[in-house]
Coordinates of C-alpha atoms in Angstrom, one line a residue:
X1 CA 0.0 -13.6 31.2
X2 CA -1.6 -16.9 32.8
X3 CA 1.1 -19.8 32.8
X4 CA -0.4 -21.7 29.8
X5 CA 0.6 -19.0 27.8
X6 CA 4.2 -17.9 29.1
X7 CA 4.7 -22.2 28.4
X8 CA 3.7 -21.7 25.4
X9 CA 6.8 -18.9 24.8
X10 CA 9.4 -20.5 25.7
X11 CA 7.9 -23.8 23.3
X12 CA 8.1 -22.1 20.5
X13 CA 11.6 -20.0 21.3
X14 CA 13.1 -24.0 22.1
X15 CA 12.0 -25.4 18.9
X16 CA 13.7 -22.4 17.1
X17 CA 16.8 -22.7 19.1
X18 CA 16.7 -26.6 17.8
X19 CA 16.6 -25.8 14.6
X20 CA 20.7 -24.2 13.9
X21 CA 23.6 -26.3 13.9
X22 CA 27.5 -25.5 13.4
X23 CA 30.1 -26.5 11.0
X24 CA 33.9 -26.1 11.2
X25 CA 35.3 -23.0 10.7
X26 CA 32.6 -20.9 9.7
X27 CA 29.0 -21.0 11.4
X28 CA 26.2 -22.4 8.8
X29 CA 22.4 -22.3 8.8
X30 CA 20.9 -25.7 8.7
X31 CA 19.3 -26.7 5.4
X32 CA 16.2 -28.4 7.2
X33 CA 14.6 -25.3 8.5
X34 CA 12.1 -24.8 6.1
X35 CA 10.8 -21.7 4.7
X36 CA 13.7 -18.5 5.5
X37 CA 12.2 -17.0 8.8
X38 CA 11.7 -13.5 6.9
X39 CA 8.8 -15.5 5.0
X40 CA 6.2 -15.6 7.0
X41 CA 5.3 -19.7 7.7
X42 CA 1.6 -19.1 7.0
X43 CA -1.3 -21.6 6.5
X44 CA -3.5 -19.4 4.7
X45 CA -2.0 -16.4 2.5
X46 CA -4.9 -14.9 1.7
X47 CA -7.7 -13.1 4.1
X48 CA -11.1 -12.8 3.4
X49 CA -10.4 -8.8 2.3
X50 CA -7.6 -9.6 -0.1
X51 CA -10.4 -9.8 -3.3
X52 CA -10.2 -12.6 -6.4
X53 CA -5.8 -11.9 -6.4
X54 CA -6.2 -12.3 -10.2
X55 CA -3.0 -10.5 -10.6
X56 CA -1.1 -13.0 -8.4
X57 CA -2.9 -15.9 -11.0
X58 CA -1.1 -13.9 -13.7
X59 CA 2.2 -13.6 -11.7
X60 CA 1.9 -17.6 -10.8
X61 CA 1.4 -18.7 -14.4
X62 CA 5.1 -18.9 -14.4
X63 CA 6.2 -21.3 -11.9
X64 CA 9.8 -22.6 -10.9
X65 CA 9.8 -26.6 -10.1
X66 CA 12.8 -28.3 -9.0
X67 CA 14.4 -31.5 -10.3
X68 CA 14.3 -30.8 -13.8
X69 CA 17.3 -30.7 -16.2
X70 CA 18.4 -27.8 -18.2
X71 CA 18.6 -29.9 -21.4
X72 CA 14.9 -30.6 -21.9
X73 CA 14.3 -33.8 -23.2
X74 CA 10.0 -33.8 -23.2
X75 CA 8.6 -30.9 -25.1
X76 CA 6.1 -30.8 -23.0
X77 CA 8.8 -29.4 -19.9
X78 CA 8.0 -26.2 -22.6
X79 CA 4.5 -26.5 -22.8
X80 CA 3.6 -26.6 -19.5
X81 CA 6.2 -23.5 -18.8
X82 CA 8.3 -25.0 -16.2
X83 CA 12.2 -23.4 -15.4
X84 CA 14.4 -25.2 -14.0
X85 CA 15.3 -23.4 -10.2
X86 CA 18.9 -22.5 -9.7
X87 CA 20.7 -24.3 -6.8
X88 CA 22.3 -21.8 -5.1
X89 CA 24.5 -21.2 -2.0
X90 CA 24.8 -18.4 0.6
X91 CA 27.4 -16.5 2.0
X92 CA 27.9 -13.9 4.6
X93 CA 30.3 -12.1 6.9
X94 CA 29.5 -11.1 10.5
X95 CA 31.5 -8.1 10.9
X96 CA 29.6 -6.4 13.5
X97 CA 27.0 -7.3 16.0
X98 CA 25.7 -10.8 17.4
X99 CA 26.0 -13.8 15.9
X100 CA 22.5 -14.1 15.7
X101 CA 21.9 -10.5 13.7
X102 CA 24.3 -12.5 11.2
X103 CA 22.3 -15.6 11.3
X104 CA 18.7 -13.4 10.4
X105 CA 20.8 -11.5 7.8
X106 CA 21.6 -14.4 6.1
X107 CA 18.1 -16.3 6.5
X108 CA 17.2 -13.0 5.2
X109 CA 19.4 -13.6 1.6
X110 CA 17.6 -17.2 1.4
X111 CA 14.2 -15.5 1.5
X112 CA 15.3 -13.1 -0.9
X113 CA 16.8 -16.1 -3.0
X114 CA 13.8 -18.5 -2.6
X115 CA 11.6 -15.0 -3.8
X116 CA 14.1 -14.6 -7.1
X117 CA 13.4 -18.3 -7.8
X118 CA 15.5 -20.4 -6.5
X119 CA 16.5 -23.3 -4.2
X120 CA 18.8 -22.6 -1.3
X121 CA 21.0 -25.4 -0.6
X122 CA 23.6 -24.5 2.2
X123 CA 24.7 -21.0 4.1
X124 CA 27.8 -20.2 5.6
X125 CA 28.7 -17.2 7.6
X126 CA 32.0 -16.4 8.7
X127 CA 33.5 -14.0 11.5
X128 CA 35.9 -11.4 10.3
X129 CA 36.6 -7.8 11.0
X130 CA 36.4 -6.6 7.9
X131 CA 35.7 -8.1 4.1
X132 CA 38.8 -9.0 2.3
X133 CA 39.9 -7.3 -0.5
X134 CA 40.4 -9.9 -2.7
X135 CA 37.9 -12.0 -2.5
X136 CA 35.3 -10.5 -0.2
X137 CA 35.8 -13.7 2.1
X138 CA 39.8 -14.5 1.8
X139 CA 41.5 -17.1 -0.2
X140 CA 41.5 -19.7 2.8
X141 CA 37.5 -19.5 3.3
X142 CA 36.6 -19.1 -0.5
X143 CA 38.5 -22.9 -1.1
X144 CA 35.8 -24.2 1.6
X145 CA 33.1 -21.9 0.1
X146 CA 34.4 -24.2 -3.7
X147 CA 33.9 -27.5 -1.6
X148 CA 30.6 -26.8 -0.4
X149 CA 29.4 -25.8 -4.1
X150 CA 31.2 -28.9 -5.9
X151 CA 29.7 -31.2 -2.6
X152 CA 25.9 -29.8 -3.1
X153 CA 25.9 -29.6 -7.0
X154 CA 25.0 -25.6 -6.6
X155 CA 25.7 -23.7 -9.6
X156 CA 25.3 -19.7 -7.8
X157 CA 26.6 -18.3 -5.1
X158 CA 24.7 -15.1 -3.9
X159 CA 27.1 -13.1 -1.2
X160 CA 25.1 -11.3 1.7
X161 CA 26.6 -8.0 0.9
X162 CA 27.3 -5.8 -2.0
X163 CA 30.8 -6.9 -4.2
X164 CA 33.1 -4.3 -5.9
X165 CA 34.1 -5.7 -9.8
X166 CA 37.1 -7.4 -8.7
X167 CA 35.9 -9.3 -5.9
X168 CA 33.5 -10.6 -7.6
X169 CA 36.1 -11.7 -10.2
X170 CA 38.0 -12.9 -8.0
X171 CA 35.8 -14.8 -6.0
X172 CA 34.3 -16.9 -9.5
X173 CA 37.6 -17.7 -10.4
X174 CA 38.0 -19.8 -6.7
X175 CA 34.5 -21.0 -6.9
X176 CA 34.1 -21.7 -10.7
X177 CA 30.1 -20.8 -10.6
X178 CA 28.3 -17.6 -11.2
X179 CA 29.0 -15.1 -8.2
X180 CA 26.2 -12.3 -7.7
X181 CA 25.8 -10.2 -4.6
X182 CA 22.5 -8.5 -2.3
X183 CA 21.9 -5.7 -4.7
X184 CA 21.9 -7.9 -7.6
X185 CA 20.1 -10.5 -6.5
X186 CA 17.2 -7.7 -4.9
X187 CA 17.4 -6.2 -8.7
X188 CA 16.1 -9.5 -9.8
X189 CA 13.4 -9.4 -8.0
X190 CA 12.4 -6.1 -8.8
X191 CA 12.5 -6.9 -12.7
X192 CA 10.3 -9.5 -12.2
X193 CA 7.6 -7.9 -10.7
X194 CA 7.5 -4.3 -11.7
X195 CA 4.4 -4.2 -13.3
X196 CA 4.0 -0.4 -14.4
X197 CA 5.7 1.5 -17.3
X198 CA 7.1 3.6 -14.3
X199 CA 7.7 1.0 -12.6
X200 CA 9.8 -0.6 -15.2
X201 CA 12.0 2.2 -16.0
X202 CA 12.6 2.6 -12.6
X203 CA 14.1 -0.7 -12.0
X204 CA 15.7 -0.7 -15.7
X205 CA 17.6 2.1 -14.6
X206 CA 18.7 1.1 -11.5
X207 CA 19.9 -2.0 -12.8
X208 CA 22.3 -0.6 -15.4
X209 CA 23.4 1.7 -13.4
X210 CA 24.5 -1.2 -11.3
X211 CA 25.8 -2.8 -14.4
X212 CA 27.9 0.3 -16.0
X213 CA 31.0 -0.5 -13.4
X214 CA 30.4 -4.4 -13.5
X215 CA 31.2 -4.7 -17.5
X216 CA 34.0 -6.4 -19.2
X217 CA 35.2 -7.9 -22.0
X218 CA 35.1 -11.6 -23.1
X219 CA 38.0 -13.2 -25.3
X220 CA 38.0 -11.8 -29.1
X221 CA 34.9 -9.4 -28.2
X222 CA 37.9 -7.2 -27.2
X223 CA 40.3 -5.8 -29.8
X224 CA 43.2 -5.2 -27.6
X225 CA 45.9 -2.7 -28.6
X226 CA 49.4 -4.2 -29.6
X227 CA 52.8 -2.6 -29.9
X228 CA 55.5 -3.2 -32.7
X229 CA 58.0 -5.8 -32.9
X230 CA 59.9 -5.8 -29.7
X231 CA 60.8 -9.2 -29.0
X232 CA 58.7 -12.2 -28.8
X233 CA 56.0 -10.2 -27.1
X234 CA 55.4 -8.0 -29.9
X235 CA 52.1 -9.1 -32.1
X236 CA 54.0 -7.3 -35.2
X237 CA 51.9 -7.1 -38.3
X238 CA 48.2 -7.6 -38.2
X239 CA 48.0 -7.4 -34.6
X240 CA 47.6 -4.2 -34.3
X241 CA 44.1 -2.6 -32.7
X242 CA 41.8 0.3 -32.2
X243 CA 41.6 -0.9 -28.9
X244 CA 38.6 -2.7 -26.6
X245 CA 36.0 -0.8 -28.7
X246 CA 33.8 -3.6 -28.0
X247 CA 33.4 -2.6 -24.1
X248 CA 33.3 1.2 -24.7
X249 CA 30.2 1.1 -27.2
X250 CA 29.0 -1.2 -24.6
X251 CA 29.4 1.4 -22.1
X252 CA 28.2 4.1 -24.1
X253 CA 25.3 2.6 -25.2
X254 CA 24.3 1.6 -21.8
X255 CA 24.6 5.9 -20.5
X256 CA 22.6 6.6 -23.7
X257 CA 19.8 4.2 -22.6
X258 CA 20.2 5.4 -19.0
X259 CA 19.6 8.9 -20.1
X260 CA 16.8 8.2 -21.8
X261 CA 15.0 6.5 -19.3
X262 CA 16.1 9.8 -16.5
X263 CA 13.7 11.9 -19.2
X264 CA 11.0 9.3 -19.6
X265 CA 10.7 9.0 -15.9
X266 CA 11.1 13.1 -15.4
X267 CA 8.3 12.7 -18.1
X268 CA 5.7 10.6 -15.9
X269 CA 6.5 12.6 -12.8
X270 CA 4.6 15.5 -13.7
X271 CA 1.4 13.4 -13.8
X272 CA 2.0 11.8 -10.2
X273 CA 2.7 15.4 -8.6
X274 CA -0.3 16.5 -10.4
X275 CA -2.4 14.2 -8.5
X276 CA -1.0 14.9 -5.6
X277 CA -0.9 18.9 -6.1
X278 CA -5.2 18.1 -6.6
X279 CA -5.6 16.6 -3.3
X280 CA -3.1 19.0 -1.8
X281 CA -5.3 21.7 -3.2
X282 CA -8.6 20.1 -1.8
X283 CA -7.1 19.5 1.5
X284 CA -7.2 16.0 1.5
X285 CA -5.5 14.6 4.5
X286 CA -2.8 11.9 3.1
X287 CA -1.4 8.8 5.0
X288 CA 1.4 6.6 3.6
X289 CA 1.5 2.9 4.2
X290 CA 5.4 2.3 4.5
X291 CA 7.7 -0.2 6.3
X292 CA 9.6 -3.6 5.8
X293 CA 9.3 -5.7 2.8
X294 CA 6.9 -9.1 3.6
X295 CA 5.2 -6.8 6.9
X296 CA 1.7 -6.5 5.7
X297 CA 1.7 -3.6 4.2
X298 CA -1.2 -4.3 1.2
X299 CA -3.1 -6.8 3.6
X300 CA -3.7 -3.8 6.1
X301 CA -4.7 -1.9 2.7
X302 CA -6.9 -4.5 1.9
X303 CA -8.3 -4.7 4.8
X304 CA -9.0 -0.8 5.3
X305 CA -10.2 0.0 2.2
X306 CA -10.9 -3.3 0.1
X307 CA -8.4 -2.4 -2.2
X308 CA -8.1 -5.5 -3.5
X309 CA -4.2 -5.4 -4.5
X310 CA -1.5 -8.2 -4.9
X311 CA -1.2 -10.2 -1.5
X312 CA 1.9 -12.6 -1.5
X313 CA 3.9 -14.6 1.2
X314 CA 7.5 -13.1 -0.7
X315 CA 9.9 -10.5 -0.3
X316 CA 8.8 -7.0 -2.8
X317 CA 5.8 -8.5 -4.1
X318 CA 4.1 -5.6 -4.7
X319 CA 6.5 -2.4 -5.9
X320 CA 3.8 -0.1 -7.9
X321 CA 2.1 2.5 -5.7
X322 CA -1.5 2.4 -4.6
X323 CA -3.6 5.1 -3.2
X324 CA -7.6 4.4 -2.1
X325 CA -9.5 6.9 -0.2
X326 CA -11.2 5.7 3.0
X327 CA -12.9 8.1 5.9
X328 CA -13.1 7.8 9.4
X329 CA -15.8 6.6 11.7
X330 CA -17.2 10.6 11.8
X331 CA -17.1 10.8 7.7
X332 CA -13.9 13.2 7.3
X333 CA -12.0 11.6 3.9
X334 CA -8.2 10.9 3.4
X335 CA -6.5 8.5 1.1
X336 CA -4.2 5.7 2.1
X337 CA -1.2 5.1 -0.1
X338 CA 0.3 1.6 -0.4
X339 CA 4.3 2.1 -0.9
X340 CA 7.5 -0.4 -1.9
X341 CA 8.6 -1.9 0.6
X342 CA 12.3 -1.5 2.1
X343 CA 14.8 -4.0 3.3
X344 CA 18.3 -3.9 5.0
X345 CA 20.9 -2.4 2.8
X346 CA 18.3 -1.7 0.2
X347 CA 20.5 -0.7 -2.9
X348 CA 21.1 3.2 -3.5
X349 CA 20.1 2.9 -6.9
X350 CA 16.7 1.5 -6.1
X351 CA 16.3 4.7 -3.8
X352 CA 17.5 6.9 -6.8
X353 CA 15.8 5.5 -9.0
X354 CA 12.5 4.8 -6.9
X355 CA 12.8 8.7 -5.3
X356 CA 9.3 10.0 -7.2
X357 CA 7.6 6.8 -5.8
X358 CA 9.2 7.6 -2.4
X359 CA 8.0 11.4 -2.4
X360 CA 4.6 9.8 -1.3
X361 CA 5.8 8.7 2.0
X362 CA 7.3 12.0 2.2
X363 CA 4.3 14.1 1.4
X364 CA 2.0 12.3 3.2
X365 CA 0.7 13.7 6.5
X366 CA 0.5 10.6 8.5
X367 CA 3.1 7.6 8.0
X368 CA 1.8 4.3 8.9
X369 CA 4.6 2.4 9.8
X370 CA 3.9 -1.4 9.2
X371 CA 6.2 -4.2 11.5
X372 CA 6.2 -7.7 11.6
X373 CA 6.0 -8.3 14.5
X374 CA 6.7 -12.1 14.5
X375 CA 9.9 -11.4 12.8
X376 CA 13.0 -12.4 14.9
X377 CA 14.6 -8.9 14.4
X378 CA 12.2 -6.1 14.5
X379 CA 14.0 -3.5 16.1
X380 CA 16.4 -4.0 13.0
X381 CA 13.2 -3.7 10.6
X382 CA 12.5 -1.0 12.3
X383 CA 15.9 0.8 12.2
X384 CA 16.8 -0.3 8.2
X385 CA 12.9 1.5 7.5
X386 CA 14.2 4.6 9.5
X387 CA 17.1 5.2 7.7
X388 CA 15.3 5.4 3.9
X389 CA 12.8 8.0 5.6
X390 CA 16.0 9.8 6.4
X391 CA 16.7 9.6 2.9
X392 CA 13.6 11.0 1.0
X393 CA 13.4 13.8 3.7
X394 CA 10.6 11.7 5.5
X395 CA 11.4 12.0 9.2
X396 CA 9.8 15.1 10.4
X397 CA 6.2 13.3 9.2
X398 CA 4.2 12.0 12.1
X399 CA 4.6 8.4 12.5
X400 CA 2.5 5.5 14.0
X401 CA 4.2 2.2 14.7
X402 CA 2.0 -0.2 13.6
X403 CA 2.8 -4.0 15.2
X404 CA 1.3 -6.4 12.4
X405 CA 0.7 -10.3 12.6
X406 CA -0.1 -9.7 16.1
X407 CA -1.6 -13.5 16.0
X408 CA 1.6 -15.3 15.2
X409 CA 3.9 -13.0 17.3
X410 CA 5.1 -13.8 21.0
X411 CA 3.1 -11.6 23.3
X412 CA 7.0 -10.7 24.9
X413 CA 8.0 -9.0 21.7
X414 CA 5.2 -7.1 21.2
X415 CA 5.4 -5.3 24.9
X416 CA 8.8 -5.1 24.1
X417 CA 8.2 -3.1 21.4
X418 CA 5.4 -0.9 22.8
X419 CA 7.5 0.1 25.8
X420 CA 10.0 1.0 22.9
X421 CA 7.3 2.5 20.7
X422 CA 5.1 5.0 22.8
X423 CA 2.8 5.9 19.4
X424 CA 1.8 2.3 18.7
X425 CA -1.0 -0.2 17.6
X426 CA -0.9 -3.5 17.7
X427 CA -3.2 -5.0 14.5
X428 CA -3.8 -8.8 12.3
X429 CA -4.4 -7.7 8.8
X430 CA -5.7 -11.4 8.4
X431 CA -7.9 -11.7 11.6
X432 CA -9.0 -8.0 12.4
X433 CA -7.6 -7.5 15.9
X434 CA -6.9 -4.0 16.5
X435 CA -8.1 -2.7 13.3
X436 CA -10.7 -0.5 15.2
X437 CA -7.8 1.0 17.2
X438 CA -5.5 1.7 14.2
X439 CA -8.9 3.6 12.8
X440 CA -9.5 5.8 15.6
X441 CA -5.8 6.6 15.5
X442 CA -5.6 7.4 12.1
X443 CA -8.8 9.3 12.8
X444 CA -7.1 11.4 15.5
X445 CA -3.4 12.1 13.8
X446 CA -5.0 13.0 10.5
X447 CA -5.3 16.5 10.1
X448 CA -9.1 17.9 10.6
X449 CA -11.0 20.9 9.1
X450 CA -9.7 24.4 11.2
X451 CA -12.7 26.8 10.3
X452 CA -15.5 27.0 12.7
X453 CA -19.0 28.4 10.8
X454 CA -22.0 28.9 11.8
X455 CA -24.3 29.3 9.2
X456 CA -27.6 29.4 7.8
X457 CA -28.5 27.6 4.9
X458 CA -31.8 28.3 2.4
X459 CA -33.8 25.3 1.7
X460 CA -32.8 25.7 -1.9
X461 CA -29.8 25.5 -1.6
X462 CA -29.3 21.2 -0.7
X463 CA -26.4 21.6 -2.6
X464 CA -24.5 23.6 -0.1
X465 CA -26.2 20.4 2.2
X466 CA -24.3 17.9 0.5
X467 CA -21.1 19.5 0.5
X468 CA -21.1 19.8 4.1
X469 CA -22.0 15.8 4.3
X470 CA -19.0 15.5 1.9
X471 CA -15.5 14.7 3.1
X472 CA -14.3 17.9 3.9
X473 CA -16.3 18.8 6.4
X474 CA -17.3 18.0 10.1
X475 CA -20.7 18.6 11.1
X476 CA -21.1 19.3 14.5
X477 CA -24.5 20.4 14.8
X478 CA -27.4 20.5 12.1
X479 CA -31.1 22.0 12.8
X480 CA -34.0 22.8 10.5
X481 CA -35.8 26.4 11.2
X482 CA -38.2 28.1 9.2
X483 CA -35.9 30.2 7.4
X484 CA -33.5 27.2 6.9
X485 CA -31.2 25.1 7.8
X486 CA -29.1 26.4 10.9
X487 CA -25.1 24.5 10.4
X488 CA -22.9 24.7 13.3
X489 CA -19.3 22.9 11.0
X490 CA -15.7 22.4 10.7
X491 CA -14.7 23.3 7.0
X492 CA -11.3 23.4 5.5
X493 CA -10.5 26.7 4.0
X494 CA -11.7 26.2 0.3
X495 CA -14.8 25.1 1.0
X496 CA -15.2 28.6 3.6
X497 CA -14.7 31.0 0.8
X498 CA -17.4 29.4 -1.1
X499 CA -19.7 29.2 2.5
X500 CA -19.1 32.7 3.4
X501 CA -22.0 34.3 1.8
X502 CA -24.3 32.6 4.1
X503 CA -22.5 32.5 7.4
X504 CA -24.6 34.5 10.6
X505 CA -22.6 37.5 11.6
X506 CA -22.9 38.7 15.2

């Protein structure tokens, strides 16, 4: 590297440094930082490949502006379809780790909360071994945690981890706002963008089965059970209940709707294995785009294929499966599927319920692994990705590390990463660096026709011709004779059985 460009380096990792400051007793992120670092600070979103992004027109026809009051007082606030943002503030514990692994999680949460629509207003993050279990942060911390809200006007709290019932409870009762956690508040998002009928019921499911545990009553909702007349404490007659009915049709209701969406997604399974059981059965090589939520994943689909799919600077913006076929340089086919994304502590029902969308990574036969590499923690992206391959059954499927945003990344972490990464290509979606090298790549890990034929082809018979020019077939050497058309290919073995008649026995 010349000397202009290692200055350049250490530029940028000073003005980051600048940007985090400290409060008493608990270590906060400033609020003047800008966009969360896990959104990518970009002055174009969109790349020439990315198509017309008419869905993302559709998506954006609902917009969030700050500043305006929940009592509307100008119909026209309804007219032009403006919400109100909620005013939120973060939370988080570092329990393990650096200080800065803490610090990303939490910048993490904001991007997550600025994606759900709303406005992060202050983040705390405080050292302990272990979360209370009370109040997730203790009693002393969750009075400072009630300052900061009544000082900023916030009216949420969103808590970088996942909160059992009580501590969630617990923890409004201190704070007096709504209290939600990670899995909720990556829940949200899902809701709002699943697009798909399967889609839907995937994310309806998982979000009452994060509910079914969460429920309680409210005030006269219950009809609480009361003994006789013992005393003062005795409600004697008339006060006597079935009991909190209220809450147990509730919950009964809510495993009756959940068990109707398990059969209406075992129902739309069928058809997704069915397409995949066709190309199985033709031998068309798969490869899965997988990785970190907001890596790149649909602008390196765009740019391979033209796909034209949702493109947005946000956390999950695109959750519905999309599979394009492509073909390498020499003209052998394979299709390239475009999967959720995945995020740290991604919620188990999400896997659950997202497992049939999930089997694509897991019967592909190539995964391309897409990192952003101009994210502060990559090796972390990298590790939280890992770990949801283990769970669909993913790992033992050839990998590629692909290094994304190559152009905004600091030339240090990327050769960090490929000394790390031995199978690895670094690419810009938005630019085209390396997407020639990721090609060939893909072209050599893909699996290739196995049966060598020679054969000789009559001239009437083009359509044997065109099936060899097809897809599934290499041609490695192709001569016109007078009897006809002498083939030296590469077929897989479907397309064999129907060459056989014609292949030139020694």
């Amino acid at each position: 590297m010349s000397a202009a460009d290692i200055q350049a380096v250490i530029d940028r990792i000073l003005a980051k440094d600048a940007g985090v400051t400290a409060h008493t007793g608990a270590r906060a992120l400033s609020t003047n930082l800008g966009k969360a670092q896990a959104i990518s600070a970009l002055e174009r979103e969109h790349g020439t490949y990315d198509g017309e992004q008419e869905d993302l027109q559709d998506r954006r026809a609902l917009r969030r502006v700050a500043g305006l009051s929940t009592e509307l007082e100008d119909v026209t606030e309804v007219e032009y379809r403006q919400l109100r943002l909620e005013r939120v503030v973060l939370a988080g514990l570092w329990t393990e780790g650096t200080l800065a692994d803490a610090e990303n999680s939490l910048r993490e949460l904001a991007a997550l909360a600025e994606t759900a629509g709303s406005e992060v207003l202050d983040g705390i993050v405080q050292r302990r071994m272990k979360p209370d279990p009370g109040t997730f942060l203790g009693s002393g911390k969750a009075q400072e945690l009630k300052d900061i809200v009544a000082a900023t006007g916030a009216d949420t709290v969103v808590v970088d981890g996942e909160l059992a019932p009580s501590q969630r409870r617990a923890l409004e009762d201190i704070v007096l706002v709504k209290v939600i956690d990670r899995t909720a508040l990556i829940l949200d998002i899902f809701a709002q963008h699943a697009k798909s009928r399967e889609g839907k019921a995937q994310v309806e499911l998982a979000q009452m089965e994060y509910l079914l545990p969460r429920l309680r009553g409210w005030g006269e909702s219950m009809s609480r059970q009361a003994g006789g007349r013992i005393g003062a404490a005795g409600g004697g007659i008339g006060a006597r209940g079935p009991g909190e009915t209220k809450i147990e049709l509730d919950r009964r209701r809510i495993r009756t709707r959940m068990a109707k969406l398990r059969r209406e997604i075992s129902a739309m399974k069928p058809a997704r294995d069915t397409k995949r059981a066709n190309r199985r059965r033709n031998s068309v090589p798969s490869v899965a785009i997988a990785g970190y939520t907001n890596a790149g994943k649909s602008s390196l689909l765009n740019r391979l294929t033209n796909a034209g799919v949702l493109v947005e600077n946000a956390l999950f913006a695109t959750l519905d499966p999309t599979v394009r076929k492509a073909e390498t340089a020499d003209g052998l086919g394979y299709t390239l599927a475009d999967t959720v994304g995945f995020v740290r502590s991604l919620p188990t029902q999400l896997v659950e319920a997202f497992r049939s969308t999930l089997e694509e990574v897991a019967d592909s036969d190539l995964i391309l692994h897409i990192v952003d590499a101009s994210h502060p923690d990559p090796e972390g992206q990298i590790a939280a990705v890992r770990q949801v391959f283990s769970e669909v059954d993913a790992r033992k499927v050839p990998e590629i590390i692909v290094l994304n945003k190559a152009d905004s990344a600091d030339p240090f972490v990327i050769e960090r990463l490929r000394q790390r990464e031995p199978r690895n290509v670094v690419v810009s979606a938005r630019t085209g660096q390396g997407i020639d090298d990721l090609l060939a790549a893909i072209s050599e890990a893909i699996p290739r026709p196995s049966v060598m034929l020679e054969l000789l082809i009559p001239y009437d018979r083009g359509d044997l011709i065109s099936k060899l020019h097809e897809s599934d077939a290499e041609i490695l050497a192709l001569n016109h004779g007078e009897s006809g058309t002498h083939a030296s290919v590469r077929v897989r073995e479907g397309l064999a059985a129907e060459l056989d008649p014609f292949v030139l026995r020694s």
